[in-house]
Amino acid sequence: MRALVLTEYNQFEIQDVPEPPVGPDDVLIQVRACGICGSDVHGMDGSTGRRVPPIVMGHEAAGVVARVGERVTGWQAGDRVTFDSMISCGECHFCRQGRINLCDNRRVLGVSCSEFRRDGAFAEYVAVPQSIVFRLPDGLSFEHAAMTEPLSVAVHAVERVPIHLNDTAVVVGTGMIGLLVVETLRAAGCGRILAIDVDTGRLELACRLGADEGFSPNQTDVVAEVLRRTGGRGADVVVEAVGIGATITTAIAAVRKGGSVGLVGNLTPEVPLPLQAVVTREITLFGSCASSGEYPACLDLIARGSIQLDPLISGVVPLDEAADWFDRLHQGEEGLMKVIVRPVGGPRIA
């Protein structure tokens, strides 16, 4: 099969590689759409240490079942499916609690690191355990289905924080996950949503997708604006979707006393923490990692049109062009959001 292989950092090749082996509990999927994740873009240059070459990346995908293992039930060739990006063991303490994202033996598709290596979905075929496969609703496109994974990250982050009807929420960082958080907060019943980002174009998009207002720290005192719109109290909930010191400080300053801050961004491994503000104002911090069983709900939200995805998709391209689009994303091309690769079938759409 053909696959996009990261042969060395910042270097891709389209190669003919063997089809992945199909274990007795596995499903072989012909990949029709696979999104380029920000973690893939950061992984390609070696900055994360989680994409050690050679590796086939890609974990935001959907396709058609091609073949099933001998112990697989409920799936057959031709079924339209998507699948989780994470493989959990089902046996450790956390899996038994239903917290599969915290699995002690967690493996992620398209990742290679010191602990494991697992090829992903920038290829014509990928094999995954039947336990992480989900059927697509009728009429849902492969491109939209490939967005289930990032949406599940946003939904999990929103589910981590306590939200009440008509709450005021702030989203710090309106990249892909931040924008999906905006949409999810609206679906969850927040009454007012304020977005913060240095990129005014993304703030405009956030307002199209459900934010009431957007503020740039380059143009205004964003915390003062949040306080002004909340009677001086601050927001009930803040979701931080960047992961650097400045934005986490902003998130904590923008939340009310007794409020909650969800932390889903993690660009840097360590940041300064305004500890006194957290302690004396009794702010609760909620870390959020990946997702944990939200796929069915996300597929339903997409199928019912509760989440808008088309404004987030910048291009749909064939496998042969994927390396060029990786480079454009890595260079931070203005206005570029999600790029979806079609390893099998379909012309370029951009």
C-alpha positions as a LaTeX table, in Angstrom:
\begin{tabular}{lrrr}
\hline
Residue & $x$ (\AA) & $y$ (\AA) & $z$ (\AA) \\
\hline
Met1 & 0.00 & 0.00 & 0.00 \\
Arg2 & 1.01 & 3.65 & $-0.38$ \\
Ala3 & 1.78 & 5.61 & 2.76 \\
Leu4 & 3.17 & 9.01 & 3.75 \\
Val5 & 6.26 & 8.16 & 5.78 \\
Leu6 & 8.15 & 10.61 & 7.98 \\
Thr7 & 11.61 & 9.26 & 7.08 \\
Glu8 & 13.52 & 11.85 & 9.10 \\
Tyr9 & 12.51 & 15.04 & 10.82 \\
Asn10 & 10.93 & 17.49 & 8.33 \\
Gln11 & 11.26 & 14.94 & 5.54 \\
Phe12 & 8.36 & 12.95 & 4.04 \\
Glu13 & 8.29 & 10.28 & 1.35 \\
Ile14 & 5.42 & 8.49 & $-0.34$ \\
Gln15 & 6.46 & 4.84 & $-0.04$ \\
Asp16 & 5.10 & 1.43 & $-0.90$ \\
Val17 & 4.90 & $-0.38$ & 2.43 \\
Pro18 & 3.30 & $-3.66$ & 3.52 \\
Glu19 & $-0.34$ & $-3.56$ & 4.58 \\
Pro20 & $-0.60$ & $-3.67$ & 8.38 \\
Pro21 & $-1.17$ & $-7.13$ & 9.85 \\
Val22 & $-4.73$ & $-7.84$ & 10.95 \\
Gly23 & $-4.93$ & $-9.54$ & 14.33 \\
Pro24 & $-7.88$ & $-11.71$ & 15.38 \\
Asp25 & $-9.60$ & $-8.74$ & 17.10 \\
Asp26 & $-8.61$ & $-6.12$ & 14.50 \\
Val27 & $-10.43$ & $-4.33$ & 11.73 \\
Leu28 & $-8.57$ & $-3.31$ & 8.54 \\
Ile29 & $-9.86$ & 0.04 & 7.32 \\
Gln30 & $-9.36$ & 1.62 & 3.93 \\
Val31 & $-8.68$ & 5.25 & 4.85 \\
Arg32 & $-10.82$ & 7.78 & 2.98 \\
Ala33 & $-9.97$ & 10.87 & 5.06 \\
Cys34 & $-7.32$ & 11.74 & 7.65 \\
Gly35 & $-6.84$ & 15.16 & 9.22 \\
Ile36 & $-3.46$ & 16.75 & 9.89 \\
Cys37 & $-3.37$ & 17.39 & 13.64 \\
Gly38 & $-1.33$ & 20.14 & 15.25 \\
Ser39 & 0.49 & 17.43 & 17.20 \\
Asp40 & 1.56 & 15.90 & 13.87 \\
Val41 & 2.88 & 19.27 & 12.69 \\
His42 & 4.87 & 19.73 & 15.90 \\
Gly43 & 5.91 & 16.08 & 15.78 \\
Met44 & 7.34 & 16.25 & 12.26 \\
Asp45 & 10.16 & 18.56 & 13.37 \\
Gly46 & 11.07 & 16.49 & 16.43 \\
Ser47 & 10.02 & 19.15 & 18.93 \\
Thr48 & 7.66 & 16.84 & 20.82 \\
Gly49 & 9.76 & 13.68 & 20.82 \\
Arg50 & 6.58 & 11.74 & 20.00 \\
Arg51 & 7.12 & 11.14 & 16.28 \\
Val52 & 10.51 & 9.41 & 16.03 \\
Pro53 & 11.15 & 8.49 & 12.37 \\
Pro54 & 10.40 & 6.39 & 10.49 \\
Ile55 & 6.69 & 6.60 & 11.23 \\
Val56 & 3.37 & 6.87 & 9.41 \\
Met57 & 1.52 & 9.58 & 11.31 \\
Gly58 & $-2.20$ & 10.31 & 11.34 \\
His59 & $-4.92$ & 9.64 & 13.90 \\
Glu60 & $-7.94$ & 11.74 & 12.87 \\
Ala61 & $-9.45$ & 9.43 & 10.29 \\
Ala62 & $-12.44$ & 7.67 & 8.76 \\
Gly63 & $-12.93$ & 5.08 & 6.06 \\
Val64 & $-14.44$ & 1.79 & 4.98 \\
Val65 & $-13.93$ & $-1.62$ & 6.53 \\
Ala66 & $-11.87$ & $-3.77$ & 4.15 \\
Arg67 & $-11.33$ & $-6.93$ & 6.21 \\
Val68 & $-11.90$ & $-8.17$ & 9.75 \\
Gly69 & $-10.06$ & $-10.53$ & 12.09 \\
Glu70 & $-11.41$ & $-13.95$ & 12.96 \\
Arg71 & $-12.79$ & $-12.92$ & 16.37 \\
Val72 & $-14.40$ & $-9.68$ & 15.19 \\
Thr73 & $-18.17$ & $-9.44$ & 15.49 \\
Gly74 & $-20.52$ & $-6.70$ & 14.35 \\
Trp75 & $-18.33$ & $-5.41$ & 11.53 \\
Gln76 & $-18.06$ & $-6.44$ & 7.91 \\
Ala77 & $-16.44$ & $-5.27$ & 4.70 \\
Gly78 & $-18.08$ & $-2.11$ & 3.38 \\
Asp79 & $-19.08$ & $-0.63$ & 6.73 \\
Arg80 & $-18.42$ & 3.13 & 6.96 \\
Val81 & $-16.53$ & 3.87 & 10.16 \\
Thr82 & $-14.30$ & 6.13 & 12.18 \\
Phe83 & $-12.11$ & 5.14 & 15.10 \\
Asp84 & $-10.57$ & 6.49 & 18.27 \\
Ser85 & $-6.97$ & 7.67 & 18.14 \\
Met86 & $-6.12$ & 5.88 & 21.36 \\
Ile87 & $-5.83$ & 2.19 & 22.15 \\
Ser88 & $-6.34$ & 1.25 & 25.80 \\
Cys89 & $-5.66$ & $-2.10$ & 27.43 \\
Gly90 & $-9.05$ & $-2.55$ & 29.12 \\
Glu91 & $-7.42$ & $-4.22$ & 32.12 \\
Cys92 & $-5.53$ & $-1.63$ & 34.19 \\
His93 & $-6.94$ & 0.26 & 37.19 \\
Phe94 & $-7.97$ & 3.28 & 35.11 \\
Cys95 & $-9.57$ & 1.28 & 32.31 \\
Arg96 & $-11.65$ & $-0.58$ & 34.88 \\
Gln97 & $-12.84$ & 2.81 & 36.14 \\
Gly98 & $-13.87$ & 3.78 & 32.62 \\
Arg99 & $-11.11$ & 6.40 & 32.36 \\
Ile100 & $-9.58$ & 4.90 & 29.24 \\
Asn101 & $-7.62$ & 8.05 & 28.37 \\
Leu102 & $-5.54$ & 7.47 & 31.51 \\
Cys103 & $-4.76$ & 3.85 & 30.65 \\
Asp104 & $-1.39$ & 2.69 & 32.00 \\
Asn105 & $-0.70$ & 0.97 & 28.67 \\
Arg106 & $-2.09$ & 3.67 & 26.38 \\
Arg107 & $-1.02$ & 3.65 & 22.74 \\
Val108 & $-1.78$ & 6.38 & 20.21 \\
Leu109 & $-2.04$ & 5.83 & 16.46 \\
Gly110 & 0.65 & 7.53 & 14.43 \\
Val111 & 2.98 & 7.97 & 17.39 \\
Ser112 & 6.46 & 6.60 & 17.97 \\
Cys113 & 8.36 & 7.36 & 21.14 \\
Ser114 & 10.53 & 5.59 & 23.72 \\
Glu115 & 7.53 & 3.59 & 25.02 \\
Phe116 & 5.94 & 2.37 & 21.77 \\
Arg117 & 5.57 & 2.75 & 18.02 \\
Arg118 & 2.22 & 2.54 & 16.21 \\
Asp119 & 1.78 & 3.51 & 12.56 \\
Gly120 & $-1.19$ & 5.69 & 11.76 \\
Ala121 & $-3.63$ & 6.58 & 9.01 \\
Phe122 & $-1.74$ & 8.67 & 6.41 \\
Ala123 & $-1.85$ & 5.47 & 4.37 \\
Glu124 & $-4.27$ & 3.54 & 2.22 \\
Tyr125 & $-5.00$ & 1.13 & 5.07 \\
Val126 & $-4.77$ & 1.08 & 8.86 \\
Ala127 & $-5.54$ & $-1.76$ & 11.27 \\
Val128 & $-7.16$ & $-0.98$ & 14.63 \\
Pro129 & $-8.82$ & $-3.02$ & 17.39 \\
Gln130 & $-12.57$ & $-3.49$ & 16.95 \\
Ser131 & $-13.07$ & $-1.94$ & 20.40 \\
Ile132 & $-12.25$ & 1.57 & 19.12 \\
Val133 & $-14.30$ & 1.46 & 15.88 \\
Phe134 & $-17.54$ & 3.45 & 15.51 \\
Arg135 & $-20.17$ & 3.33 & 12.77 \\
Leu136 & $-20.87$ & 6.51 & 10.82 \\
Pro137 & $-24.40$ & 7.93 & 10.75 \\
Asp138 & $-26.05$ & 7.76 & 7.34 \\
Gly139 & $-25.07$ & 10.66 & 5.12 \\
Leu140 & $-22.08$ & 11.77 & 7.20 \\
Ser141 & $-19.09$ & 12.49 & 4.96 \\
Phe142 & $-15.70$ & 10.93 & 5.59 \\
Glu143 & $-14.23$ & 14.42 & 5.88 \\
His144 & $-16.63$ & 15.39 & 8.66 \\
Ala145 & $-16.19$ & 12.00 & 10.32 \\
Ala146 & $-12.42$ & 12.56 & 10.43 \\
Met147 & $-13.14$ & 15.61 & 12.60 \\
Thr148 & $-14.66$ & 13.41 & 15.31 \\
Glu149 & $-11.29$ & 13.00 & 17.03 \\
Pro150 & $-10.53$ & 16.72 & 17.58 \\
Leu151 & $-14.16$ & 17.33 & 18.49 \\
Ser152 & $-13.95$ & 14.57 & 21.09 \\
Val153 & $-10.97$ & 16.36 & 22.68 \\
Ala154 & $-13.02$ & 19.57 & 22.93 \\
Val155 & $-16.10$ & 17.77 & 24.25 \\
His156 & $-14.04$ & 15.96 & 26.88 \\
Ala157 & $-12.48$ & 19.25 & 27.98 \\
Val158 & $-15.89$ & 20.88 & 28.35 \\
Glu159 & $-17.25$ & 17.86 & 30.21 \\
Arg160 & $-14.39$ & 18.12 & 32.70 \\
Val161 & $-15.57$ & 21.50 & 34.03 \\
Pro162 & $-18.89$ & 22.11 & 35.84 \\
Ile163 & $-21.24$ & 24.08 & 33.60 \\
His164 & $-24.66$ & 25.45 & 34.51 \\
Leu165 & $-27.33$ & 26.87 & 32.23 \\
Asn166 & $-26.58$ & 30.46 & 31.21 \\
Asp167 & $-23.02$ & 30.45 & 32.61 \\
Thr168 & $-20.49$ & 32.91 & 31.21 \\
Ala169 & $-17.52$ & 31.10 & 29.68 \\
Val170 & $-14.20$ & 32.31 & 28.33 \\
Val171 & $-12.08$ & 30.40 & 25.81 \\
Val172 & $-8.41$ & 31.37 & 25.78 \\
Gly173 & $-6.90$ & 30.35 & 22.44 \\
Thr174 & $-8.99$ & 29.88 & 19.30 \\
Gly175 & $-6.99$ & 27.34 & 17.37 \\
Met176 & $-8.74$ & 24.19 & 16.21 \\
Ile177 & $-9.48$ & 22.81 & 19.68 \\
Gly178 & $-10.40$ & 26.23 & 21.06 \\
Leu179 & $-12.89$ & 26.82 & 18.25 \\
Leu180 & $-14.47$ & 23.43 & 18.81 \\
Val181 & $-14.62$ & 24.25 & 22.54 \\
Val182 & $-16.55$ & 27.42 & 21.65 \\
Glu183 & $-19.09$ & 25.36 & 19.72 \\
Thr184 & $-19.32$ & 22.76 & 22.46 \\
Leu185 & $-19.84$ & 25.35 & 25.19 \\
Arg186 & $-22.69$ & 26.81 & 23.18 \\
Ala187 & $-24.24$ & 23.37 & 22.78 \\
Ala188 & $-23.79$ & 22.78 & 26.54 \\
Gly189 & $-25.98$ & 25.76 & 27.40 \\
Cys190 & $-23.58$ & 28.59 & 28.22 \\
Gly191 & $-25.32$ & 31.93 & 27.98 \\
Arg192 & $-22.32$ & 34.08 & 27.06 \\
Ile193 & $-19.06$ & 32.99 & 25.48 \\
Leu194 & $-16.05$ & 35.27 & 25.17 \\
Ala195 & $-12.99$ & 34.34 & 23.12 \\
Ile196 & $-9.40$ & 35.51 & 23.56 \\
Asp197 & $-6.63$ & 35.17 & 20.96 \\
Val198 & $-3.87$ & 37.24 & 19.38 \\
Asp199 & $-5.16$ & 36.30 & 15.90 \\
Thr200 & $-8.07$ & 38.58 & 15.00 \\
Gly201 & $-9.02$ & 36.37 & 12.06 \\
Arg202 & $-9.54$ & 33.42 & 14.37 \\
Leu203 & $-11.51$ & 35.63 & 16.76 \\
Glu204 & $-13.83$ & 36.52 & 13.91 \\
Leu205 & $-14.25$ & 32.83 & 13.15 \\
Ala206 & $-14.93$ & 32.12 & 16.83 \\
Cys207 & $-17.76$ & 34.65 & 16.74 \\
Arg208 & $-19.19$ & 32.99 & 13.61 \\
Leu209 & $-19.16$ & 29.67 & 15.47 \\
Gly210 & $-20.85$ & 30.79 & 18.67 \\
Ala211 & $-18.74$ & 33.24 & 20.66 \\
Asp212 & $-20.47$ & 36.50 & 21.55 \\
Glu213 & $-17.32$ & 38.61 & 21.46 \\
Gly214 & $-13.62$ & 38.21 & 20.84 \\
Phe215 & $-10.68$ & 40.10 & 22.34 \\
Ser216 & $-7.02$ & 40.30 & 21.42 \\
Pro217 & $-4.43$ & 41.05 & 24.13 \\
Asn218 & $-2.56$ & 43.00 & 21.46 \\
Gln219 & $-5.42$ & 45.46 & 21.27 \\
Thr220 & $-7.02$ & 45.58 & 24.72 \\
Asp221 & $-6.80$ & 44.52 & 28.35 \\
Val222 & $-8.64$ & 41.25 & 27.88 \\
Val223 & $-9.10$ & 40.49 & 31.58 \\
Ala224 & $-10.59$ & 43.95 & 32.15 \\
Glu225 & $-13.03$ & 43.32 & 29.28 \\
Val226 & $-14.12$ & 40.02 & 30.82 \\
Leu227 & $-14.61$ & 41.65 & 34.21 \\
Arg228 & $-16.57$ & 44.53 & 32.68 \\
Arg229 & $-19.01$ & 42.09 & 31.09 \\
Thr230 & $-19.49$ & 40.06 & 34.26 \\
Gly231 & $-20.21$ & 42.76 & 36.82 \\
Gly232 & $-16.61$ & 42.65 & 38.03 \\
Arg233 & $-16.82$ & 39.00 & 39.08 \\
Gly234 & $-15.15$ & 37.17 & 36.20 \\
Ala235 & $-16.33$ & 34.24 & 34.11 \\
Asp236 & $-17.91$ & 31.16 & 35.67 \\
Val237 & $-15.75$ & 28.89 & 33.53 \\
Val238 & $-12.57$ & 29.41 & 31.52 \\
Val239 & $-11.11$ & 26.85 & 29.10 \\
Glu240 & $-7.43$ & 27.39 & 28.25 \\
Ala241 & $-6.53$ & 25.88 & 24.89 \\
Val242 & $-2.95$ & 27.08 & 24.32 \\
Gly243 & $-0.70$ & 25.88 & 27.11 \\
Ile244 & 1.85 & 28.64 & 27.74 \\
Gly245 & 2.47 & 30.72 & 30.84 \\
Ala246 & 0.88 & 33.96 & 29.62 \\
Thr247 & $-2.40$ & 32.37 & 28.55 \\
Ile248 & $-2.74$ & 30.31 & 31.73 \\
Thr249 & $-2.18$ & 33.47 & 33.79 \\
Thr250 & $-4.89$ & 35.15 & 31.72 \\
Ala251 & $-7.27$ & 32.24 & 32.25 \\
Ile252 & $-6.85$ & 32.32 & 36.03 \\
Ala253 & $-7.23$ & 36.11 & 36.15 \\
Ala254 & $-10.41$ & 35.99 & 34.05 \\
Val255 & $-12.32$ & 33.43 & 36.17 \\
Arg256 & $-14.49$ & 34.41 & 39.13 \\
Lys257 & $-13.82$ & 33.42 & 42.72 \\
Gly258 & $-14.85$ & 29.81 & 43.17 \\
Gly259 & $-14.81$ & 29.31 & 39.40 \\
Ser260 & $-13.26$ & 26.59 & 37.25 \\
Val261 & $-10.43$ & 26.60 & 34.73 \\
Gly262 & $-10.13$ & 23.76 & 32.24 \\
Leu263 & $-6.60$ & 23.16 & 30.95 \\
Val264 & $-6.48$ & 21.42 & 27.57 \\
Gly265 & $-3.59$ & 23.24 & 25.88 \\
Asn266 & $-0.08$ & 21.90 & 26.49 \\
Leu267 & 2.40 & 23.61 & 24.20 \\
Thr268 & 4.96 & 23.81 & 26.99 \\
Pro269 & 5.60 & 21.12 & 29.61 \\
Glu270 & 5.96 & 23.60 & 32.50 \\
Val271 & 4.53 & 27.06 & 33.20 \\
Pro272 & 4.57 & 29.49 & 36.15 \\
Leu273 & 1.37 & 29.23 & 38.21 \\
Pro274 & $-0.19$ & 32.23 & 40.04 \\
Leu275 & $-0.59$ & 30.04 & 43.10 \\
Gln276 & $-1.83$ & 32.68 & 45.50 \\
Ala277 & $-4.67$ & 33.66 & 43.18 \\
Val278 & $-5.69$ & 30.01 & 42.77 \\
Val279 & $-5.59$ & 29.35 & 46.52 \\
Thr280 & $-7.12$ & 32.52 & 47.93 \\
Arg281 & $-9.85$ & 32.72 & 45.28 \\
Glu282 & $-10.60$ & 28.96 & 45.53 \\
Ile283 & $-10.21$ & 28.34 & 41.81 \\
Thr284 & $-10.43$ & 24.74 & 40.66 \\
Leu285 & $-8.11$ & 23.58 & 37.86 \\
Phe286 & $-9.19$ & 20.69 & 35.67 \\
Gly287 & $-6.62$ & 19.01 & 33.44 \\
Ser288 & $-8.03$ & 17.40 & 30.31 \\
Cys289 & $-6.27$ & 14.73 & 28.24 \\
Ala290 & $-7.56$ & 13.49 & 24.88 \\
Ser291 & $-11.04$ & 11.94 & 25.16 \\
Ser292 & $-12.69$ & 9.13 & 27.05 \\
Gly293 & $-15.71$ & 7.60 & 25.36 \\
Glu294 & $-17.16$ & 10.74 & 23.75 \\
Tyr295 & $-17.11$ & 9.46 & 20.15 \\
Pro296 & $-20.80$ & 8.42 & 19.91 \\
Ala297 & $-21.97$ & 11.77 & 21.29 \\
Cys298 & $-19.64$ & 13.64 & 18.91 \\
Leu299 & $-20.86$ & 11.71 & 15.87 \\
Asp300 & $-24.43$ & 12.54 & 16.85 \\
Leu301 & $-23.62$ & 16.24 & 17.33 \\
Ile302 & $-22.00$ & 16.37 & 13.89 \\
Ala303 & $-24.77$ & 14.43 & 12.16 \\
Arg304 & $-27.49$ & 16.68 & 13.66 \\
Gly305 & $-25.65$ & 19.84 & 12.62 \\
Ser306 & $-25.11$ & 21.01 & 16.20 \\
Ile307 & $-21.41$ & 21.50 & 15.43 \\
Gln308 & $-20.28$ & 23.41 & 12.33 \\
Leu309 & $-17.22$ & 21.87 & 10.69 \\
Asp310 & $-17.01$ & 23.30 & 7.17 \\
Pro311 & $-15.66$ & 26.71 & 8.36 \\
Leu312 & $-12.78$ & 24.84 & 10.02 \\
Ile313 & $-11.69$ & 22.81 & 6.97 \\
Ser314 & $-9.20$ & 24.71 & 4.80 \\
Gly315 & $-8.54$ & 22.00 & 2.24 \\
Val316 & $-9.06$ & 18.36 & 1.28 \\
Val317 & $-6.01$ & 17.05 & $-0.60$ \\
Pro318 & $-4.62$ & 13.80 & $-2.02$ \\
Leu319 & $-1.84$ & 11.88 & $-0.30$ \\
Asp320 & 0.71 & 13.07 & $-2.87$ \\
Glu321 & 0.22 & 16.69 & $-1.77$ \\
Ala322 & 0.20 & 16.06 & 1.98 \\
Ala323 & 3.87 & 16.89 & 2.55 \\
Asp324 & 3.44 & 20.34 & 0.98 \\
Trp325 & 0.46 & 21.07 & 3.23 \\
Phe326 & 2.40 & 19.90 & 6.27 \\
Asp327 & 5.02 & 22.49 & 5.39 \\
Arg328 & 2.42 & 25.24 & 4.99 \\
Leu329 & 0.94 & 24.38 & 8.38 \\
His330 & 4.41 & 24.27 & 9.94 \\
Gln331 & 5.16 & 27.73 & 8.54 \\
Gly332 & 1.98 & 29.03 & 10.16 \\
Glu333 & 0.31 & 30.19 & 6.96 \\
Glu334 & $-2.30$ & 32.79 & 7.82 \\
Gly335 & $-5.88$ & 31.57 & 7.81 \\
Leu336 & $-4.97$ & 27.91 & 7.44 \\
Met337 & $-6.92$ & 25.61 & 9.76 \\
Lys338 & $-7.68$ & 21.92 & 9.28 \\
Val339 & $-6.28$ & 20.15 & 6.24 \\
Ile340 & $-7.71$ & 16.71 & 5.47 \\
Val341 & $-5.79$ & 14.18 & 3.42 \\
Arg342 & $-7.50$ & 11.59 & 1.21 \\
Pro343 & $-5.21$ & 8.55 & 1.05 \\
Val344 & $-7.77$ & 6.77 & $-1.15$ \\
Gly345 & $-10.08$ & 8.38 & $-3.70$ \\
Gly346 & $-11.32$ & 11.85 & $-4.46$ \\
Pro347 & $-9.86$ & 14.96 & $-6.14$ \\
Arg348 & $-8.20$ & 17.84 & $-4.37$ \\
Ile349 & $-10.57$ & 20.39 & $-2.80$ \\
Ala350 & $-9.02$ & 23.61 & $-1.53$ \\
\hline
\end{tabular}
